Coordinates of C-alpha atoms in Angstrom, one line a residue:
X9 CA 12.0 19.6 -13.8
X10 CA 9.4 21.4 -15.5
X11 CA 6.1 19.9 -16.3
X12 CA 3.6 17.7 -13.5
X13 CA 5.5 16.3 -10.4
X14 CA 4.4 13.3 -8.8
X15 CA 3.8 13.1 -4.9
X16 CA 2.4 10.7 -2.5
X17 CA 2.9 9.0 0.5
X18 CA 4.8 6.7 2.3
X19 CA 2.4 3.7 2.4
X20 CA 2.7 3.1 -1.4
X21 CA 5.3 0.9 -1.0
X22 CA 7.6 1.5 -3.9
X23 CA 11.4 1.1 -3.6
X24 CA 14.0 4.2 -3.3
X25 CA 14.7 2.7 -7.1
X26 CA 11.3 3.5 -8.7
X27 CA 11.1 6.6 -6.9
X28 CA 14.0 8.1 -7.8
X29 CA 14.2 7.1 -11.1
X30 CA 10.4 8.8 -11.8
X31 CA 11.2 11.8 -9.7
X32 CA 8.7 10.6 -7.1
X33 CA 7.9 13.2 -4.0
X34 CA 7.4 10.9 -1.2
X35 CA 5.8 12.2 2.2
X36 CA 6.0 10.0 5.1
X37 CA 3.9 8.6 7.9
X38 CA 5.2 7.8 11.4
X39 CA 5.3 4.8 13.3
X40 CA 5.0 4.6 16.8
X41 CA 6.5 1.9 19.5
X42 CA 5.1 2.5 22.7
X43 CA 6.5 6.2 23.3
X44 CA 8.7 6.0 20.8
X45 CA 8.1 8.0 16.8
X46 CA 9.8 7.3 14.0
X47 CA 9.7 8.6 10.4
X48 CA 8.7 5.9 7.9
X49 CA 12.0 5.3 5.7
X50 CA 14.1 8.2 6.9
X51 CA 14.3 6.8 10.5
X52 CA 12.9 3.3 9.9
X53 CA 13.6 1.2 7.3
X54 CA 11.2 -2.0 6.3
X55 CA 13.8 -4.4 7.8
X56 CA 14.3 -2.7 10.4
X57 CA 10.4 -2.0 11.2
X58 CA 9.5 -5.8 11.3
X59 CA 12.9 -6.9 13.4
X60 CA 11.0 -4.5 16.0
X61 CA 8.1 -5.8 15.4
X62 CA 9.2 -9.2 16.3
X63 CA 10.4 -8.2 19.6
X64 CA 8.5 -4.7 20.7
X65 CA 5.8 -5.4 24.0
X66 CA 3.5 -2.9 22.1
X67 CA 2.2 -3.3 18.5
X68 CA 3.1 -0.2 16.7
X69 CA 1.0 2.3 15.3
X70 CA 0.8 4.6 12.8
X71 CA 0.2 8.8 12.3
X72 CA -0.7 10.1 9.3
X73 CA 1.9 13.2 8.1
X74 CA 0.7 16.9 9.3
X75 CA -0.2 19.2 6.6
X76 CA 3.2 21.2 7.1
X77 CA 4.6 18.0 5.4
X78 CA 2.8 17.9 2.5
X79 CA 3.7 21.7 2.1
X80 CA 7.5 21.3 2.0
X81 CA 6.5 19.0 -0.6
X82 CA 4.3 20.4 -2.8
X83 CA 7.2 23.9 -2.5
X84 CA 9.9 21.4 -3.1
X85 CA 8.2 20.6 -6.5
X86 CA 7.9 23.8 -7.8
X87 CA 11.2 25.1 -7.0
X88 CA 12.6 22.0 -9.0
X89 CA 10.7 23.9 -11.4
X90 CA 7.4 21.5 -11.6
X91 CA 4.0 23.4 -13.0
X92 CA 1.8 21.1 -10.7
X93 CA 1.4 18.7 -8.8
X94 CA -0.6 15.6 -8.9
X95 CA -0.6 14.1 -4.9
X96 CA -1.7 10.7 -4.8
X97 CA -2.7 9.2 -1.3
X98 CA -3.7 6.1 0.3
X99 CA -7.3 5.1 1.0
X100 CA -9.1 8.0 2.8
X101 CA -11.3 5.8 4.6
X102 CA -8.3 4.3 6.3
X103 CA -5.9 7.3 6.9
X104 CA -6.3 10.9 7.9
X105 CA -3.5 11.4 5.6
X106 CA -5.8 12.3 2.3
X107 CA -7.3 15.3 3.9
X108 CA -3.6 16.4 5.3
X109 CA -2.6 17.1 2.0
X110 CA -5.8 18.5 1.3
X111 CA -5.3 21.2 4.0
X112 CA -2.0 21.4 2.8
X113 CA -2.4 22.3 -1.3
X114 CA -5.5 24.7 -0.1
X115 CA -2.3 26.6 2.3
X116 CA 0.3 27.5 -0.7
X117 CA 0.0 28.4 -4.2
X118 CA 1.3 26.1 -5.4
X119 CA -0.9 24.1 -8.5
X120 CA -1.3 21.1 -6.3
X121 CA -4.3 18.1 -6.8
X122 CA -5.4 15.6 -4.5
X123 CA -6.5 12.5 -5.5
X124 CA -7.8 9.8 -3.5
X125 CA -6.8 6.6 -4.6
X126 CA -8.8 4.6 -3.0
X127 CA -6.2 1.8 -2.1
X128 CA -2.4 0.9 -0.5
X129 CA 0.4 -0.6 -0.6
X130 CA 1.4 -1.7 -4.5
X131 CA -2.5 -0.5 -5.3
X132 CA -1.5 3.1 -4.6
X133 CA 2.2 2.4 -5.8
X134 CA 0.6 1.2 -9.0
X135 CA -1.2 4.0 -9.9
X136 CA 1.5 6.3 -8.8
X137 CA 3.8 4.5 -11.6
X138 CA 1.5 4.9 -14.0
X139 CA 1.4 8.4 -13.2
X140 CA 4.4 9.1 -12.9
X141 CA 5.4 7.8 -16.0
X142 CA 2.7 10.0 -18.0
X143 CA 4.0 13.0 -16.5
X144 CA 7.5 12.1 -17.8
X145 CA 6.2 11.7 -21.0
X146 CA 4.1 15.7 -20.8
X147 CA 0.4 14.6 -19.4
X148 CA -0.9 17.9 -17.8
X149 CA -2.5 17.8 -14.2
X150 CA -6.0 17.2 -15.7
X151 CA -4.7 14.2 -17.5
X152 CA -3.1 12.8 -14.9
X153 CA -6.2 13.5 -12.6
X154 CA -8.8 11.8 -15.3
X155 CA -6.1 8.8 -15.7
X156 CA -5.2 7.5 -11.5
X157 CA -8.9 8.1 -11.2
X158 CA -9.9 5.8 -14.4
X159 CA -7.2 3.8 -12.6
X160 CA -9.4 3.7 -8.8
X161 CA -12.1 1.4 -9.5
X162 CA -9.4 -0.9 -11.7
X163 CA -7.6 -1.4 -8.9
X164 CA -7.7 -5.0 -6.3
X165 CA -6.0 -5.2 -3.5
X166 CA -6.2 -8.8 -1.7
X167 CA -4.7 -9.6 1.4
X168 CA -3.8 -12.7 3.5
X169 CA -3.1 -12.1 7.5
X170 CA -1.1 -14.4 9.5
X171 CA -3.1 -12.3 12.7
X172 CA -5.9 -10.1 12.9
X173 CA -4.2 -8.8 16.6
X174 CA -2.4 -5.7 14.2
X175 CA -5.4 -4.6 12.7
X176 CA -7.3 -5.0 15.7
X177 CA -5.1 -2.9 17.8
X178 CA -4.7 -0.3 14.7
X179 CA -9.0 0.2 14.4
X180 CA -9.0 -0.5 10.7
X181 CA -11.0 -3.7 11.1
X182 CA -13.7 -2.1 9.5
X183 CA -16.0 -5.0 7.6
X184 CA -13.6 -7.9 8.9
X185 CA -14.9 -7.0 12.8
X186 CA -17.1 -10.7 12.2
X187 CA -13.9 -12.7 11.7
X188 CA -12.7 -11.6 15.3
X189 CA -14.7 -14.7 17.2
X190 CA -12.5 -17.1 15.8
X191 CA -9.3 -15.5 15.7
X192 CA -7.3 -17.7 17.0
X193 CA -8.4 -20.9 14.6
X194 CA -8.4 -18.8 11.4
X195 CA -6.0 -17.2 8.3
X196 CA -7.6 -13.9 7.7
X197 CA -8.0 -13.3 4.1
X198 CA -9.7 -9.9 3.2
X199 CA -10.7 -7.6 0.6
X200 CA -8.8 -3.6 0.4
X201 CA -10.6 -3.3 -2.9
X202 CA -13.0 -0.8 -2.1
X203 CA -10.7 1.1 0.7
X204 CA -11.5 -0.3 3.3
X205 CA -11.0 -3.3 5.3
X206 CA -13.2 -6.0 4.4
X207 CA -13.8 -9.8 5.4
X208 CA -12.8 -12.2 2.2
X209 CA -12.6 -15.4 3.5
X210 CA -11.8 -17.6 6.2
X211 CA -9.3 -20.3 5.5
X212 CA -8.2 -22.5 8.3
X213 CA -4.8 -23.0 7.5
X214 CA -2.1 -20.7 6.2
X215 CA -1.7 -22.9 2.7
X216 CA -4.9 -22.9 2.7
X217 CA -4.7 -19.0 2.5
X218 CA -2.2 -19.1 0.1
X219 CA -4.3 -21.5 -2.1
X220 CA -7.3 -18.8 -1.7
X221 CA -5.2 -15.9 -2.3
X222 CA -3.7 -17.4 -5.6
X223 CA -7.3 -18.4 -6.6
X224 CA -8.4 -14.8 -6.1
X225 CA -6.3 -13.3 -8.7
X226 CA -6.9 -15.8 -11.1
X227 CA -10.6 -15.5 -10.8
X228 CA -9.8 -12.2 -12.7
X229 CA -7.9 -13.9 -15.7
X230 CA -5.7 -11.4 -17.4
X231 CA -4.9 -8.9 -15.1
X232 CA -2.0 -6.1 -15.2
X233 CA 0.6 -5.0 -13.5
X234 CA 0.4 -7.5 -11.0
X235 CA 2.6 -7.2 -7.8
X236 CA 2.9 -9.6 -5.0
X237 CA 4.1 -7.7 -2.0
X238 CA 4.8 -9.4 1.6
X239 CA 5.3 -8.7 5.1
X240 CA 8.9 -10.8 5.6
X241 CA 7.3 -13.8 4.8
X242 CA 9.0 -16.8 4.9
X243 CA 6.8 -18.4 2.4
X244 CA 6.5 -16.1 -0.1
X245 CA 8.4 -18.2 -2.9
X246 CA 6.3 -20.8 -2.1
X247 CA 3.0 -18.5 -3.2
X248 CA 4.9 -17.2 -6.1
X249 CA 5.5 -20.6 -7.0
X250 CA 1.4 -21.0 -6.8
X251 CA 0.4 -18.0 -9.0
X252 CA 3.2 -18.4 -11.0
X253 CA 1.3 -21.3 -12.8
X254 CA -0.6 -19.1 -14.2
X255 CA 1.0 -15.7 -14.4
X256 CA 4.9 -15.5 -16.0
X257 CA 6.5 -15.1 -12.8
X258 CA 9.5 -12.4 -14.6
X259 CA 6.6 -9.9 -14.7
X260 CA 5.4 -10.1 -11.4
X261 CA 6.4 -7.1 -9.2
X262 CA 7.8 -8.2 -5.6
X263 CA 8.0 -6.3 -3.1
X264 CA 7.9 -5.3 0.9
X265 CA 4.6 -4.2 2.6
X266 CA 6.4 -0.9 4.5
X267 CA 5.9 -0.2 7.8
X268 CA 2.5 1.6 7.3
X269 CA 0.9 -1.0 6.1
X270 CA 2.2 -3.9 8.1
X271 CA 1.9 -1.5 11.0
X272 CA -1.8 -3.3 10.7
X273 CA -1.3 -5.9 8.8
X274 CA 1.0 -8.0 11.1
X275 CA 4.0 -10.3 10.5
X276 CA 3.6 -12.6 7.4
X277 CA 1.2 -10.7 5.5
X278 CA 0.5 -11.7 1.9
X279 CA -0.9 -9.3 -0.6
X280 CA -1.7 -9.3 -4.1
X281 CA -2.4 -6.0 -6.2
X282 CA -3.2 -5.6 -10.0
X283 CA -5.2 -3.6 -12.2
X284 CA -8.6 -5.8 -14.3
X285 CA -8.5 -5.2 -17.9

């Protein structure tokens, strides 16, 4: 496939569908149970992450892929036949796995660019899409580069926790450390806007959370390509219901939050990602 390829990493969040049908190179993380690694969807699949999860002693943890990763790849790519490649990777202040592909494109000769996206989950899978989809139609690296990061400070990623005890455990608290005193009477709802973790709000209930996390989105009015993505939640029609008052539920994207990302967001995480006009 001649032309830019597409790469990024597992935390994006996208199905095998979307992936497959854009040509999509996805490099994954690990998660760890205890002593125990597994390869993010090769050797774990969402279901099968939160089922252990439910029933693991140790919260699980995740490793960001080693460079050598990136480079089977980014060689994959070209001898598909791509000119480039555009690798698009979750927030760098929360992973290690930005400046692994870094290292990587600098170790082969391959045309490769790395671009920070400055978000997760169906943030990152967002602007993957879009890029995706611009390389299908003949962008050339530069384009792509100049569009994801016109794409960065578009993008909101809002989150509702059932427990803060994941990302705790997982060191990603980052500006949400205050909400830790009252952890046990609280929702977590935080802001992944920026790329990094920070404190949104404090609801006191979870449909209160719900209410807040709705609210939050349609603060923004119009927004686009809006995607609703959950940790197993059981009440996840019941906040689609909620922000389908305002937003035509058909064009909502629904998806999973994969194991990296629940990895620290916990069971019954919520999250809303779309682009502002």
């Amino acid at each position: 496939m001649a032309g830019v390829r597409i790469v990024t990493d597992s935390s994006c969040d996208l199905s095998d569908d979307e992936v497959g049908d854009l040509g999509i190179g996805i490099v994954p993380l690990s998660i760890r149970f205890g002593s125990e690694e597994l390869v993010d969807r090769t050797e774990l699949d969402v279901h099968e992450f939160y089922r252990r999860m439910a029933t693991s002693d140790a919260l699980p943890e995740t490793a960001a892929p080693a460079p050598g990763a990136f480079e089977v790849a980014f060689r994959a790519a070209a001898d598909e036949g791509a000119d480039a490649v555009v690798c698009i990777n979750l927030s760098s202040q929360l992973s290690a796995t930005f400046q692994s592909a870094r290292t990587a494109a600098g170790a082969t000769d391959v045309d490769v660019r790395v671009v920070d996206s400055g978000s997760i989950t169906a943030g990152l899978g967002t602007q993957v899409l879009i890029a995706a989809r611009a390389a299908a139609d003949g962008a050339s690296a530069d384009e792509i580069v100049a569009l994801v990061e016109g794409l960065r400070p578009r993008t909101r990623v809002y989150g509702v926790l059932d427990t803060l005890d994941n990302l705790k455990k997982g060191g990603r608290i980052g500006g949400a450390q205050a909400m830790l005193g009252s952890i046990l009477s609280i929702k977590p709802a935080i802001d992944l806007s920026s790329g990094a973790v920070q404190e949104a709000a404090k609801p006191r209930t979870r449909k209160k959370a719900l209410q807040w996390l709705a609210d939050k989105v349609a603060e923004h009015g119009e927004v686009e390509h809006l995607a609703v993505m959950h940790g197993e939640a059981p009440d996840i029609d019941e906040f689609l219901d909620l922000i389908g008052q305002r937003y035509d539920r058909s064009s909502i994207r629904v998806g999973h939050i994969g194991a990296v990302i629940g990895s620290h967001g916990g069971p019954r995480v919520i999250g809303a990602c779309f682009l502002t006009p």
